[in-house]
Amino acid sequence: MAVLAQDDRGKNSWVESQSDMAKNGSRKSQATITAGRRSAGAAAKLKSPRLKNSTKTARTVSTEAMAVAAAAEVQSKRLVSEKAERFTESVIREMTRQAQFYGAMNLAQGFPDFPAPAELKRAAQQAIENDVNQYAITWGAKNLRNAIARQAKAWQGMEVDPEKNITVCCGSTEAMIASLLAVTNPGDEIISFEPYYENYGPDAILSGARPRFVSLRPPTDPAGEWTFDEGELRRAFNRHTKAIIVNTPNNPTGKVFTRRELQLIADLCQQHNALAITDEIYEHILYDGAEHISMASLEGMSERTITINGISKTYSVTGWRVGWAIAPAAVSDAIRKVHDFLTVGAPAPLQEAAAVGLSLPRSYYVELARGYGRRRDRLYNALSDAGFQAYVPKGAYYMMTDISHFGFKDDVAFTRYLVKEVGIAAVPGSSFYSQPAQGAQQVRFAFCKKDATLEEAARRLLRVKKSN
């Protein structure tokens, strides 16, 4: 049997193995078989013990080197994806853990500490009692899809086919990532306004797209509006733009995008053949006469908008994880496929309860906004009394603040001080920006809390003023 090795000059030579020579009954040298003719002199060299030993040594060294290289390659294998290394865990959820660890009040994460509507809880209990405990249709229980289509028509004048345009997901969070995975390709760009809800950046990365950001600038007057530069937005759109994410009412700023702003975005989407992906989870939490407008309701946008929503915020059931995406049929088909292989389906009994929630009378939504308006004003007064510069939101249930005059190095140091020394958890503003330095002097508070909770928070916040 012939084996490839190297002679003492580093050239490849073919030599017979000793086992083959033993079969021949002698240890006579034999001419090496090569692709071309070997001279007698080359064959004679193979008789040399020195050359034979050198070849065996070279072969051994070569084998050992290959083994070492293979082992090194195995050990250098990355066990964590490059995508996962490009972002951190949720800062918001981390602050909830910090609140639990230090026994602080949680004004960080946006979940209410008051009961959900009794109608929803009874509906969920009844569905479980009725054995609605197995898989629903992958893209959503029919009762819920019908209710979503009905309310989209009633609230925004949208024509939605529950059989073709709706995918029910495990919360609006899954609806967002399922939508991005369904429409993006490597090299695509996803535009988002910043400060942004912290999921959007990682979602773009996980879907293989490049995130691109447009700045929302805080108002000079605390009661004013967060604004963006039209020129900056226009420059963000290009031939690589696949979609723009628009969160209105906005988390964390509380901005409610105006019809004029939405029309500008719509015009740019149509000009660049891009999608609009709208997160409208806070659509019913509005103040001071602000109006929520769905992008899909604008002329020419129903065929290029993915509208994301859910029951978490409107009905105070953030742990139920029932949301949905409304999209044109072709896009909806893609979202349904991705959703199917991500989670299969949202909780079946809770989908039935969600359908009941969507049937609540208009008075429920009026009182919802009124109640949150009172909470907003209570927190604003508490923050102002404690020395914060707070920005009054027009929607959602968060309040951004400027902490620059407190003299802390950055938002992380300040929120660490708040949770440890003051007993209140808030979210560092830097977690809402692609460049942390932009939010290094901002902190977000949530006011989706009982009056008693906010009253105690106001008392504790006064410690900040006294210690600074």
Tab-separated table of C-alpha atoms in Angstrom:
chain	number	residue	atom	x	y	z
A	1	MET	CA	0.000	0.000	0.000
A	2	ALA	CA	1.413	3.376	-0.998
A	3	VAL	CA	1.558	6.227	1.576
A	4	LEU	CA	2.158	9.922	0.859
A	5	ALA	CA	4.993	11.336	2.946
A	6	GLN	CA	7.855	13.826	2.559
A	7	ASP	CA	11.511	13.026	1.929
A	8	ASP	CA	14.381	14.893	3.531
A	9	ARG	CA	14.166	17.585	0.855
A	10	GLY	CA	10.520	18.340	1.702
A	11	LYS	CA	9.214	16.880	-1.589
A	12	ASN	CA	6.335	14.436	-1.761
A	13	SER	CA	7.397	10.802	-2.380
A	14	TRP	CA	5.451	7.589	-2.565
A	15	VAL	CA	6.918	4.731	-0.420
A	16	GLU	CA	5.621	1.308	0.368
A	17	SER	CA	4.547	0.393	3.853
A	18	GLN	CA	6.505	-2.285	5.691
A	19	SER	CA	3.450	-4.532	5.842
A	20	ASP	CA	3.294	-4.660	2.055
A	21	MET	CA	6.991	-5.444	1.815
A	22	ALA	CA	6.613	-8.234	4.343
A	23	LYS	CA	3.951	-9.793	2.170
A	24	ASN	CA	6.496	-9.953	-0.641
A	25	GLY	CA	8.751	-12.106	1.582
A	26	SER	CA	11.719	-9.784	1.506
A	27	ARG	CA	12.820	-6.310	2.458
A	28	LYS	CA	14.239	-5.574	-0.971
A	29	SER	CA	13.745	-2.032	-2.058
A	30	GLN	CA	11.202	-1.510	-4.798
A	31	ALA	CA	10.912	1.326	-7.223
A	32	THR	CA	8.542	4.011	-6.044
A	33	ILE	CA	5.316	4.200	-8.019
A	34	THR	CA	4.682	7.757	-9.072
A	35	ALA	CA	2.679	9.609	-11.676
A	36	GLY	CA	5.840	9.895	-13.816
A	37	ARG	CA	8.959	7.795	-14.296
A	38	ARG	CA	11.548	7.715	-11.524
A	39	SER	CA	15.215	7.501	-12.405
A	40	ALA	CA	17.319	4.615	-11.155
A	41	GLY	CA	19.184	7.063	-8.967
A	42	ALA	CA	15.926	8.136	-7.235
A	43	ALA	CA	15.023	4.481	-6.698
A	44	ALA	CA	18.462	3.813	-5.219
A	45	LYS	CA	17.976	6.585	-2.698
A	46	LEU	CA	14.946	4.767	-1.340
A	47	LYS	CA	17.278	1.941	-0.245
A	48	SER	CA	18.968	4.280	2.184
A	49	PRO	CA	18.046	3.633	5.861
A	50	ARG	CA	18.701	7.291	6.549
A	51	LEU	CA	16.059	8.352	4.043
A	52	LYS	CA	13.613	5.718	5.256
A	53	ASN	CA	13.936	6.901	8.868
A	54	SER	CA	13.651	10.530	7.779
A	55	THR	CA	10.465	9.776	5.893
A	56	LYS	CA	8.947	7.947	8.856
A	57	THR	CA	9.854	10.853	11.158
A	58	ALA	CA	8.385	13.400	8.757
A	59	ARG	CA	5.233	11.337	8.453
A	60	THR	CA	4.876	11.153	12.236
A	61	VAL	CA	5.485	14.856	12.693
A	62	SER	CA	3.015	15.676	9.945
A	63	THR	CA	0.340	13.463	11.494
A	64	GLU	CA	0.883	14.964	14.921
A	65	ALA	CA	0.727	18.500	13.516
A	66	MET	CA	-2.533	17.725	11.747
A	67	ALA	CA	-3.987	16.301	14.957
A	68	VAL	CA	-2.928	19.383	16.933
A	69	ALA	CA	-4.410	21.687	14.302
A	70	ALA	CA	-7.677	19.742	14.283
A	71	ALA	CA	-7.876	19.840	18.074
A	72	ALA	CA	-7.199	23.577	18.076
A	73	GLU	CA	-9.939	24.131	15.511
A	74	VAL	CA	-12.413	22.205	17.647
A	75	GLN	CA	-11.467	24.144	20.770
A	76	SER	CA	-11.720	27.504	18.985
A	77	LYS	CA	-15.281	26.826	17.803
A	78	ARG	CA	-17.665	29.566	18.959
A	79	LEU	CA	-20.485	28.134	21.038
A	80	VAL	CA	-22.381	31.436	21.114
A	81	SER	CA	-23.616	33.101	17.927
A	82	GLU	CA	-22.182	36.401	16.773
A	83	LYS	CA	-25.746	37.756	16.680
A	84	ALA	CA	-26.281	37.099	20.382
A	85	GLU	CA	-23.006	38.812	21.222
A	86	ARG	CA	-24.141	42.055	19.563
A	87	PHE	CA	-26.679	42.961	22.249
A	88	THR	CA	-27.214	42.590	25.993
A	89	GLU	CA	-30.070	41.126	27.969
A	90	SER	CA	-33.040	43.396	28.625
A	91	VAL	CA	-32.119	46.255	30.931
A	92	ILE	CA	-35.788	46.733	31.804
A	93	ARG	CA	-36.184	43.160	33.033
A	94	GLU	CA	-32.858	43.424	34.851
A	95	MET	CA	-34.160	46.423	36.778
A	96	THR	CA	-37.165	44.351	37.850
A	97	ARG	CA	-34.761	41.788	39.284
A	98	GLN	CA	-32.880	44.591	41.022
A	99	ALA	CA	-36.133	45.850	42.529
A	100	GLN	CA	-36.885	42.398	43.896
A	101	PHE	CA	-33.350	41.979	45.246
A	102	TYR	CA	-33.332	45.322	47.101
A	103	GLY	CA	-37.009	45.329	48.026
A	104	ALA	CA	-37.556	48.493	45.981
A	105	MET	CA	-40.728	49.771	44.313
A	106	ASN	CA	-40.791	48.803	40.665
A	107	LEU	CA	-41.352	51.852	38.476
A	108	ALA	CA	-39.097	50.295	35.852
A	109	GLN	CA	-41.044	47.611	34.013
A	110	GLY	CA	-44.362	48.496	32.431
A	111	PHE	CA	-46.766	46.141	34.159
A	112	PRO	CA	-49.731	47.295	36.275
A	113	ASP	CA	-49.968	46.375	39.952
A	114	PHE	CA	-53.775	46.592	39.927
A	115	PRO	CA	-56.321	43.962	38.823
A	116	ALA	CA	-57.266	43.147	35.253
A	117	PRO	CA	-60.919	43.642	34.260
A	118	ALA	CA	-63.161	41.074	35.930
A	119	GLU	CA	-64.802	40.253	32.573
A	120	LEU	CA	-61.508	39.014	31.158
A	121	LYS	CA	-60.649	36.914	34.187
A	122	ARG	CA	-64.076	35.266	34.205
A	123	ALA	CA	-63.816	34.585	30.470
A	124	ALA	CA	-60.423	32.919	30.925
A	125	GLN	CA	-61.717	30.812	33.799
A	126	GLN	CA	-64.752	29.788	31.769
A	127	ALA	CA	-62.656	28.847	28.758
A	128	ILE	CA	-60.459	26.609	30.916
A	129	GLU	CA	-63.550	25.094	32.552
A	130	ASN	CA	-64.941	24.439	29.064
A	131	ASP	CA	-61.731	22.547	28.215
A	132	VAL	CA	-60.389	25.074	25.729
A	133	ASN	CA	-56.964	23.806	26.708
A	134	GLN	CA	-55.506	22.401	23.499
A	135	TYR	CA	-53.915	24.075	20.491
A	136	ALA	CA	-55.935	26.776	18.816
A	137	ILE	CA	-55.553	27.283	15.071
A	138	THR	CA	-51.925	28.290	14.599
A	139	TRP	CA	-52.663	31.808	13.416
A	140	GLY	CA	-55.336	32.413	16.057
A	141	ALA	CA	-58.696	31.327	17.407
A	142	LYS	CA	-61.507	32.336	15.062
A	143	ASN	CA	-63.399	34.227	17.783
A	144	LEU	CA	-60.371	36.394	18.486
A	145	ARG	CA	-59.505	37.028	14.838
A	146	ASN	CA	-63.096	38.085	14.178
A	147	ALA	CA	-62.977	40.447	17.155
A	148	ILE	CA	-59.667	41.968	16.006
A	149	ALA	CA	-61.035	42.592	12.510
A	150	ARG	CA	-64.237	44.105	13.910
A	151	GLN	CA	-62.399	46.485	16.228
A	152	ALA	CA	-59.861	47.529	13.568
A	153	LYS	CA	-62.819	48.623	11.470
A	154	ALA	CA	-64.566	50.367	14.371
A	155	TRP	CA	-61.516	52.180	15.733
A	156	GLN	CA	-59.474	52.956	12.604
A	157	GLY	CA	-61.708	52.252	9.627
A	158	MET	CA	-59.428	49.413	8.472
A	159	GLU	CA	-60.813	46.646	6.263
A	160	VAL	CA	-59.291	43.436	7.641
A	161	ASP	CA	-60.049	39.868	6.532
A	162	PRO	CA	-59.742	37.666	9.640
A	163	GLU	CA	-58.991	34.642	7.451
A	164	LYS	CA	-56.135	36.219	5.500
A	165	ASN	CA	-54.720	39.253	7.309
A	166	ILE	CA	-54.366	38.351	10.998
A	167	THR	CA	-51.764	36.284	12.855
A	168	VAL	CA	-52.249	35.891	16.611
A	169	CYS	CA	-48.912	35.549	18.407
A	170	CYS	CA	-47.495	35.142	21.901
A	171	GLY	CA	-47.706	38.849	22.634
A	172	SER	CA	-46.805	41.811	20.457
A	173	THR	CA	-43.153	41.001	21.199
A	174	GLU	CA	-43.374	37.779	19.205
A	175	ALA	CA	-45.484	39.504	16.566
A	176	MET	CA	-42.612	41.952	16.012
A	177	ILE	CA	-39.815	39.395	15.697
A	178	ALA	CA	-41.999	37.062	13.593
A	179	SER	CA	-42.770	39.956	11.252
A	180	LEU	CA	-39.134	40.967	10.896
A	181	LEU	CA	-38.023	37.388	10.291
A	182	ALA	CA	-40.763	37.053	7.690
A	183	VAL	CA	-39.781	40.078	5.607
A	184	THR	CA	-36.048	40.738	5.989
A	185	ASN	CA	-33.016	39.400	4.158
A	186	PRO	CA	-29.296	39.843	4.892
A	187	GLY	CA	-28.279	43.350	3.918
A	188	ASP	CA	-31.716	44.866	4.481
A	189	GLU	CA	-31.992	47.897	6.748
A	190	ILE	CA	-34.661	48.527	9.370
A	191	ILE	CA	-35.226	52.146	10.427
A	192	SER	CA	-36.349	52.964	13.953
A	193	PHE	CA	-36.763	56.175	15.877
A	194	GLU	CA	-34.668	56.508	19.014
A	195	PRO	CA	-35.012	56.462	21.925
A	196	TYR	CA	-36.727	53.179	21.065
A	197	TYR	CA	-38.270	50.272	22.913
A	198	GLU	CA	-35.248	48.121	23.613
A	199	ASN	CA	-36.450	45.045	21.678
A	200	TYR	CA	-36.313	46.698	18.268
A	201	GLY	CA	-32.521	46.765	17.886
A	202	PRO	CA	-31.962	43.112	18.843
A	203	ASP	CA	-34.975	42.093	16.729
A	204	ALA	CA	-33.373	43.653	13.653
A	205	ILE	CA	-30.064	41.924	14.388
A	206	LEU	CA	-31.686	38.523	14.972
A	207	SER	CA	-33.543	38.825	11.681
A	208	GLY	CA	-30.279	39.469	9.835
A	209	ALA	CA	-30.983	43.128	9.091
A	210	ARG	CA	-28.991	46.243	9.907
A	211	PRO	CA	-30.714	48.652	12.303
A	212	ARG	CA	-30.635	52.329	11.361
A	213	PHE	CA	-31.778	55.032	13.762
A	214	VAL	CA	-33.387	58.457	13.507
A	215	SER	CA	-33.289	60.700	16.579
A	216	LEU	CA	-36.294	61.910	18.508
A	217	ARG	CA	-35.281	65.097	20.292
A	218	PRO	CA	-36.736	66.057	23.682
A	219	PRO	CA	-38.727	69.271	23.928
A	220	THR	CA	-37.239	72.394	25.452
A	221	ASP	CA	-40.546	72.870	27.261
A	222	PRO	CA	-41.414	69.833	29.474
A	223	ALA	CA	-44.986	69.992	28.153
A	224	GLY	CA	-43.810	70.095	24.527
A	225	GLU	CA	-43.418	67.402	21.883
A	226	TRP	CA	-40.547	65.096	21.032
A	227	THR	CA	-39.619	65.844	17.426
A	228	PHE	CA	-37.477	64.458	14.613
A	229	ASP	CA	-35.627	66.149	11.782
A	230	GLU	CA	-37.327	65.562	8.437
A	231	GLY	CA	-34.021	65.705	6.586
A	232	GLU	CA	-32.478	63.068	8.828
A	233	LEU	CA	-35.459	60.787	8.236
A	234	ARG	CA	-35.256	61.250	4.470
A	235	ARG	CA	-31.540	60.444	4.511
A	236	ALA	CA	-32.184	57.256	6.473
A	237	PHE	CA	-34.236	55.814	3.605
A	238	ASN	CA	-32.227	54.238	0.782
A	239	ARG	CA	-32.267	51.273	-1.589
A	240	HIS	CA	-31.486	48.898	1.303
A	241	THR	CA	-34.442	50.008	3.431
A	242	LYS	CA	-36.871	47.141	3.959
A	243	ALA	CA	-39.021	48.664	6.695
A	244	ILE	CA	-39.417	51.384	9.287
A	245	ILE	CA	-40.695	50.648	12.785
A	246	VAL	CA	-43.096	53.261	14.140
A	247	ASN	CA	-44.184	52.923	17.773
A	248	THR	CA	-47.108	55.242	18.481
A	249	PRO	CA	-47.990	56.082	21.198
A	250	ASN	CA	-44.311	55.757	21.873
A	251	ASN	CA	-42.364	53.898	24.528
A	252	PRO	CA	-40.333	55.427	26.182
A	253	THR	CA	-41.088	59.056	25.236
A	254	GLY	CA	-44.885	59.117	25.252
A	255	LYS	CA	-44.862	60.774	21.821
A	256	VAL	CA	-48.005	60.359	19.732
A	257	PHE	CA	-47.133	60.734	16.048
A	258	THR	CA	-49.291	63.273	14.235
A	259	ARG	CA	-51.104	62.706	10.974
A	260	ARG	CA	-48.603	64.966	9.198
A	261	GLU	CA	-45.639	62.966	10.567
A	262	LEU	CA	-47.253	59.659	9.646
A	263	GLN	CA	-48.042	60.927	6.143
A	264	LEU	CA	-44.393	61.875	5.655
A	265	ILE	CA	-43.345	58.371	6.694
A	266	ALA	CA	-45.997	56.869	4.411
A	267	ASP	CA	-44.758	58.912	1.450
A	268	LEU	CA	-41.181	57.741	2.046
A	269	CYS	CA	-42.288	54.109	2.339
A	270	GLN	CA	-44.092	54.327	-0.984
A	271	GLN	CA	-41.222	56.165	-2.640
A	272	HIS	CA	-38.681	53.532	-1.529
A	273	ASN	CA	-40.972	50.496	-1.750
A	274	ALA	CA	-40.559	49.867	1.988
A	275	LEU	CA	-42.850	48.480	4.660
A	276	ALA	CA	-44.108	50.246	7.771
A	277	ILE	CA	-44.205	48.058	10.878
A	278	THR	CA	-46.266	49.834	13.505
A	279	ASP	CA	-46.335	48.958	17.192
A	280	GLU	CA	-49.684	50.299	18.427
A	281	ILE	CA	-49.911	48.495	21.768
A	282	TYR	CA	-50.731	51.754	23.643
A	283	GLU	CA	-53.394	52.970	21.194
A	284	HIS	CA	-56.039	53.575	23.887
A	285	ILE	CA	-53.775	55.306	26.415
A	286	LEU	CA	-53.882	58.934	25.263
A	287	TYR	CA	-53.916	62.333	26.979
A	288	ASP	CA	-54.669	65.989	26.330
A	289	GLY	CA	-56.774	65.327	23.244
A	290	ALA	CA	-54.065	63.370	21.398
A	291	GLU	CA	-55.375	61.217	18.545
A	292	HIS	CA	-54.065	57.780	17.625
A	293	ILE	CA	-53.887	57.136	13.885
A	294	SER	CA	-53.025	53.736	12.441
A	295	MET	CA	-50.546	53.931	9.579
A	296	ALA	CA	-52.531	51.311	7.654
A	297	SER	CA	-55.532	53.652	7.572
A	298	LEU	CA	-53.659	56.157	5.402
A	299	GLU	CA	-54.181	56.061	1.657
A	300	GLY	CA	-51.956	53.530	-0.078
A	301	MET	CA	-50.574	52.069	3.146
A	302	SER	CA	-52.840	49.100	3.867
A	303	GLU	CA	-50.860	47.025	1.362
A	304	ARG	CA	-47.494	47.875	2.897
A	305	THR	CA	-48.146	48.072	6.656
A	306	ILE	CA	-47.813	45.456	9.365
A	307	THR	CA	-49.907	46.610	12.337
A	308	ILE	CA	-48.846	45.071	15.647
A	309	ASN	CA	-51.003	45.181	18.747
A	310	GLY	CA	-52.099	43.111	21.729
A	311	ILE	CA	-54.067	42.959	24.954
A	312	SER	CA	-51.223	43.398	27.464
A	313	LYS	CA	-51.454	47.130	28.106
A	314	THR	CA	-55.086	47.952	27.348
A	315	TYR	CA	-56.434	45.205	29.608
A	316	SER	CA	-53.625	45.017	32.215
A	317	VAL	CA	-52.682	41.412	31.411
A	318	THR	CA	-49.008	41.682	30.466
A	319	GLY	CA	-48.397	38.090	31.539
A	320	TRP	CA	-50.985	36.535	29.257
A	321	ARG	CA	-48.894	37.021	26.098
A	322	VAL	CA	-51.584	37.464	23.466
A	323	GLY	CA	-50.839	39.826	20.586
A	324	TRP	CA	-51.264	39.948	16.831
A	325	ALA	CA	-50.027	41.237	13.497
A	326	ILE	CA	-52.355	42.552	10.788
A	327	ALA	CA	-50.744	42.488	7.338
A	328	PRO	CA	-51.462	42.180	3.602
A	329	ALA	CA	-52.262	38.587	2.633
A	330	ALA	CA	-48.879	37.735	1.074
A	331	VAL	CA	-46.961	39.190	4.022
A	332	SER	CA	-49.398	37.600	6.450
A	333	ASP	CA	-48.684	34.184	4.925
A	334	ALA	CA	-44.985	34.655	5.617
A	335	ILE	CA	-45.608	35.830	9.183
A	336	ARG	CA	-47.843	32.828	9.830
A	337	LYS	CA	-45.130	30.418	8.703
A	338	VAL	CA	-42.510	32.013	10.934
A	339	HIS	CA	-44.905	32.194	13.882
A	340	ASP	CA	-45.814	28.528	13.441
A	341	PHE	CA	-42.214	27.440	13.880
A	342	LEU	CA	-41.451	29.927	16.647
A	343	THR	CA	-44.261	29.202	19.086
A	344	VAL	CA	-47.008	27.225	17.264
A	345	GLY	CA	-49.709	29.310	18.916
A	346	ALA	CA	-50.740	31.638	21.711
A	347	PRO	CA	-52.511	30.237	24.824
A	348	ALA	CA	-55.906	28.948	23.673
A	349	PRO	CA	-58.095	29.854	26.697
A	350	LEU	CA	-56.556	33.303	26.913
A	351	GLN	CA	-57.364	33.943	23.259
A	352	GLU	CA	-61.024	33.356	24.046
A	353	ALA	CA	-60.777	35.784	26.964
A	354	ALA	CA	-59.071	38.338	24.711
A	355	ALA	CA	-62.047	38.193	22.346
A	356	VAL	CA	-64.274	39.104	25.299
A	357	GLY	CA	-61.958	41.999	26.184
A	358	LEU	CA	-62.222	43.399	22.668
A	359	SER	CA	-65.996	43.444	23.114
A	360	LEU	CA	-65.948	45.769	26.129
A	361	PRO	CA	-67.961	48.985	25.685
A	362	ARG	CA	-66.386	52.263	24.615
A	363	SER	CA	-66.810	53.583	28.143
A	364	TYR	CA	-64.111	51.161	29.288
A	365	TYR	CA	-61.523	52.843	27.056
A	366	VAL	CA	-62.600	56.327	28.085
A	367	GLU	CA	-62.126	55.485	31.746
A	368	LEU	CA	-58.849	53.689	30.986
A	369	ALA	CA	-57.342	56.859	29.503
A	370	ARG	CA	-58.811	59.048	32.232
A	371	GLY	CA	-57.352	56.839	34.968
A	372	TYR	CA	-53.918	56.846	33.402
A	373	GLY	CA	-54.122	60.598	32.991
A	374	ARG	CA	-54.537	60.968	36.749
A	375	ARG	CA	-51.576	58.639	37.359
A	376	ARG	CA	-49.465	60.604	34.891
A	377	ASP	CA	-50.168	63.871	36.659
A	378	ARG	CA	-49.466	62.337	40.051
A	379	LEU	CA	-46.069	61.028	38.978
A	380	TYR	CA	-45.181	64.266	37.170
A	381	ASN	CA	-45.844	66.261	40.324
A	382	ALA	CA	-43.851	63.817	42.437
A	383	LEU	CA	-40.858	63.962	40.093
A	384	SER	CA	-41.010	67.752	39.837
A	385	ASP	CA	-41.166	68.088	43.628
A	386	ALA	CA	-38.087	65.864	43.892
A	387	GLY	CA	-36.126	68.066	41.466
A	388	PHE	CA	-36.423	66.058	38.232
A	389	GLN	CA	-36.968	67.640	34.838
A	390	ALA	CA	-39.774	65.434	33.567
A	391	TYR	CA	-41.245	65.380	30.050
A	392	VAL	CA	-45.046	65.137	29.988
A	393	PRO	CA	-46.134	62.210	27.771
A	394	LYS	CA	-49.058	62.486	25.370
A	395	GLY	CA	-49.624	58.735	25.359
A	396	ALA	CA	-48.545	55.368	26.842
A	397	TYR	CA	-47.652	55.149	30.548
A	398	TYR	CA	-44.002	56.129	30.845
A	399	MET	CA	-42.247	59.353	31.710
A	400	MET	CA	-38.751	60.279	30.572
A	401	THR	CA	-36.711	62.583	32.784
A	402	ASP	CA	-33.491	64.573	32.587
A	403	ILE	CA	-31.168	63.932	35.561
A	404	SER	CA	-28.177	66.028	34.491
A	405	HIS	CA	-28.442	68.526	37.346
A	406	PHE	CA	-28.193	65.803	40.022
A	407	GLY	CA	-24.469	65.466	39.330
A	408	PHE	CA	-24.212	61.709	38.781
A	409	LYS	CA	-21.705	60.290	36.332
A	410	ASP	CA	-24.415	58.695	34.210
A	411	ASP	CA	-27.851	57.108	34.212
A	412	VAL	CA	-26.539	53.726	35.341
A	413	ALA	CA	-24.950	55.210	38.450
A	414	PHE	CA	-28.115	57.175	39.160
A	415	THR	CA	-30.506	54.220	38.818
A	416	ARG	CA	-28.177	52.131	40.974
A	417	TYR	CA	-28.405	54.829	43.631
A	418	LEU	CA	-32.196	54.993	43.240
A	419	VAL	CA	-32.782	51.283	43.701
A	420	LYS	CA	-30.312	50.846	46.583
A	421	GLU	CA	-30.689	54.074	48.544
A	422	VAL	CA	-34.082	55.483	47.613
A	423	GLY	CA	-35.974	52.230	47.144
A	424	ILE	CA	-37.262	52.894	43.619
A	425	ALA	CA	-36.351	51.038	40.437
A	426	ALA	CA	-36.277	52.975	37.170
A	427	VAL	CA	-34.745	52.311	33.744
A	428	PRO	CA	-31.446	53.881	32.626
A	429	GLY	CA	-32.130	56.039	29.580
A	430	SER	CA	-29.083	54.723	27.738
A	431	SER	CA	-30.835	51.374	27.206
A	432	PHE	CA	-33.140	53.100	24.708
A	433	TYR	CA	-30.345	54.394	22.454
A	434	SER	CA	-27.971	52.812	19.962
A	435	GLN	CA	-25.223	55.053	21.372
A	436	PRO	CA	-25.534	54.867	25.189
A	437	ALA	CA	-23.967	58.299	25.662
A	438	GLN	CA	-27.090	59.873	24.125
A	439	GLY	CA	-29.206	58.680	27.047
A	440	ALA	CA	-26.589	58.908	29.772
A	441	GLN	CA	-28.496	61.692	31.558
A	442	GLN	CA	-32.013	60.310	31.119
A	443	VAL	CA	-34.118	57.917	33.201
A	444	ARG	CA	-37.555	56.411	32.476
A	445	PHE	CA	-40.294	55.847	35.064
A	446	ALA	CA	-43.495	53.804	34.602
A	447	PHE	CA	-46.738	55.002	36.173
A	448	CYS	CA	-49.020	52.017	35.501
A	449	LYS	CA	-49.442	51.641	39.253
A	450	LYS	CA	-52.070	51.979	41.977
A	451	ASP	CA	-52.569	55.367	43.574
A	452	ALA	CA	-51.127	54.013	46.834
A	453	THR	CA	-47.988	52.866	44.998
A	454	LEU	CA	-47.469	56.258	43.381
A	455	GLU	CA	-48.126	58.021	46.671
A	456	GLU	CA	-45.414	55.996	48.385
A	457	ALA	CA	-43.100	56.572	45.409
A	458	ALA	CA	-43.606	60.322	45.792
A	459	ARG	CA	-42.614	60.109	49.435
A	460	ARG	CA	-39.465	58.150	48.634
A	461	LEU	CA	-38.472	60.399	45.729
A	462	LEU	CA	-38.130	63.321	48.115
A	463	ARG	CA	-35.028	61.545	49.466
A	464	VAL	CA	-33.340	62.314	46.139
A	465	LYS	CA	-33.851	66.053	46.614
A	466	LYS	CA	-32.676	65.951	50.215
A	467	SER	CA	-29.515	64.007	49.412
A	468	ASN	CA	-28.583	66.220	46.452
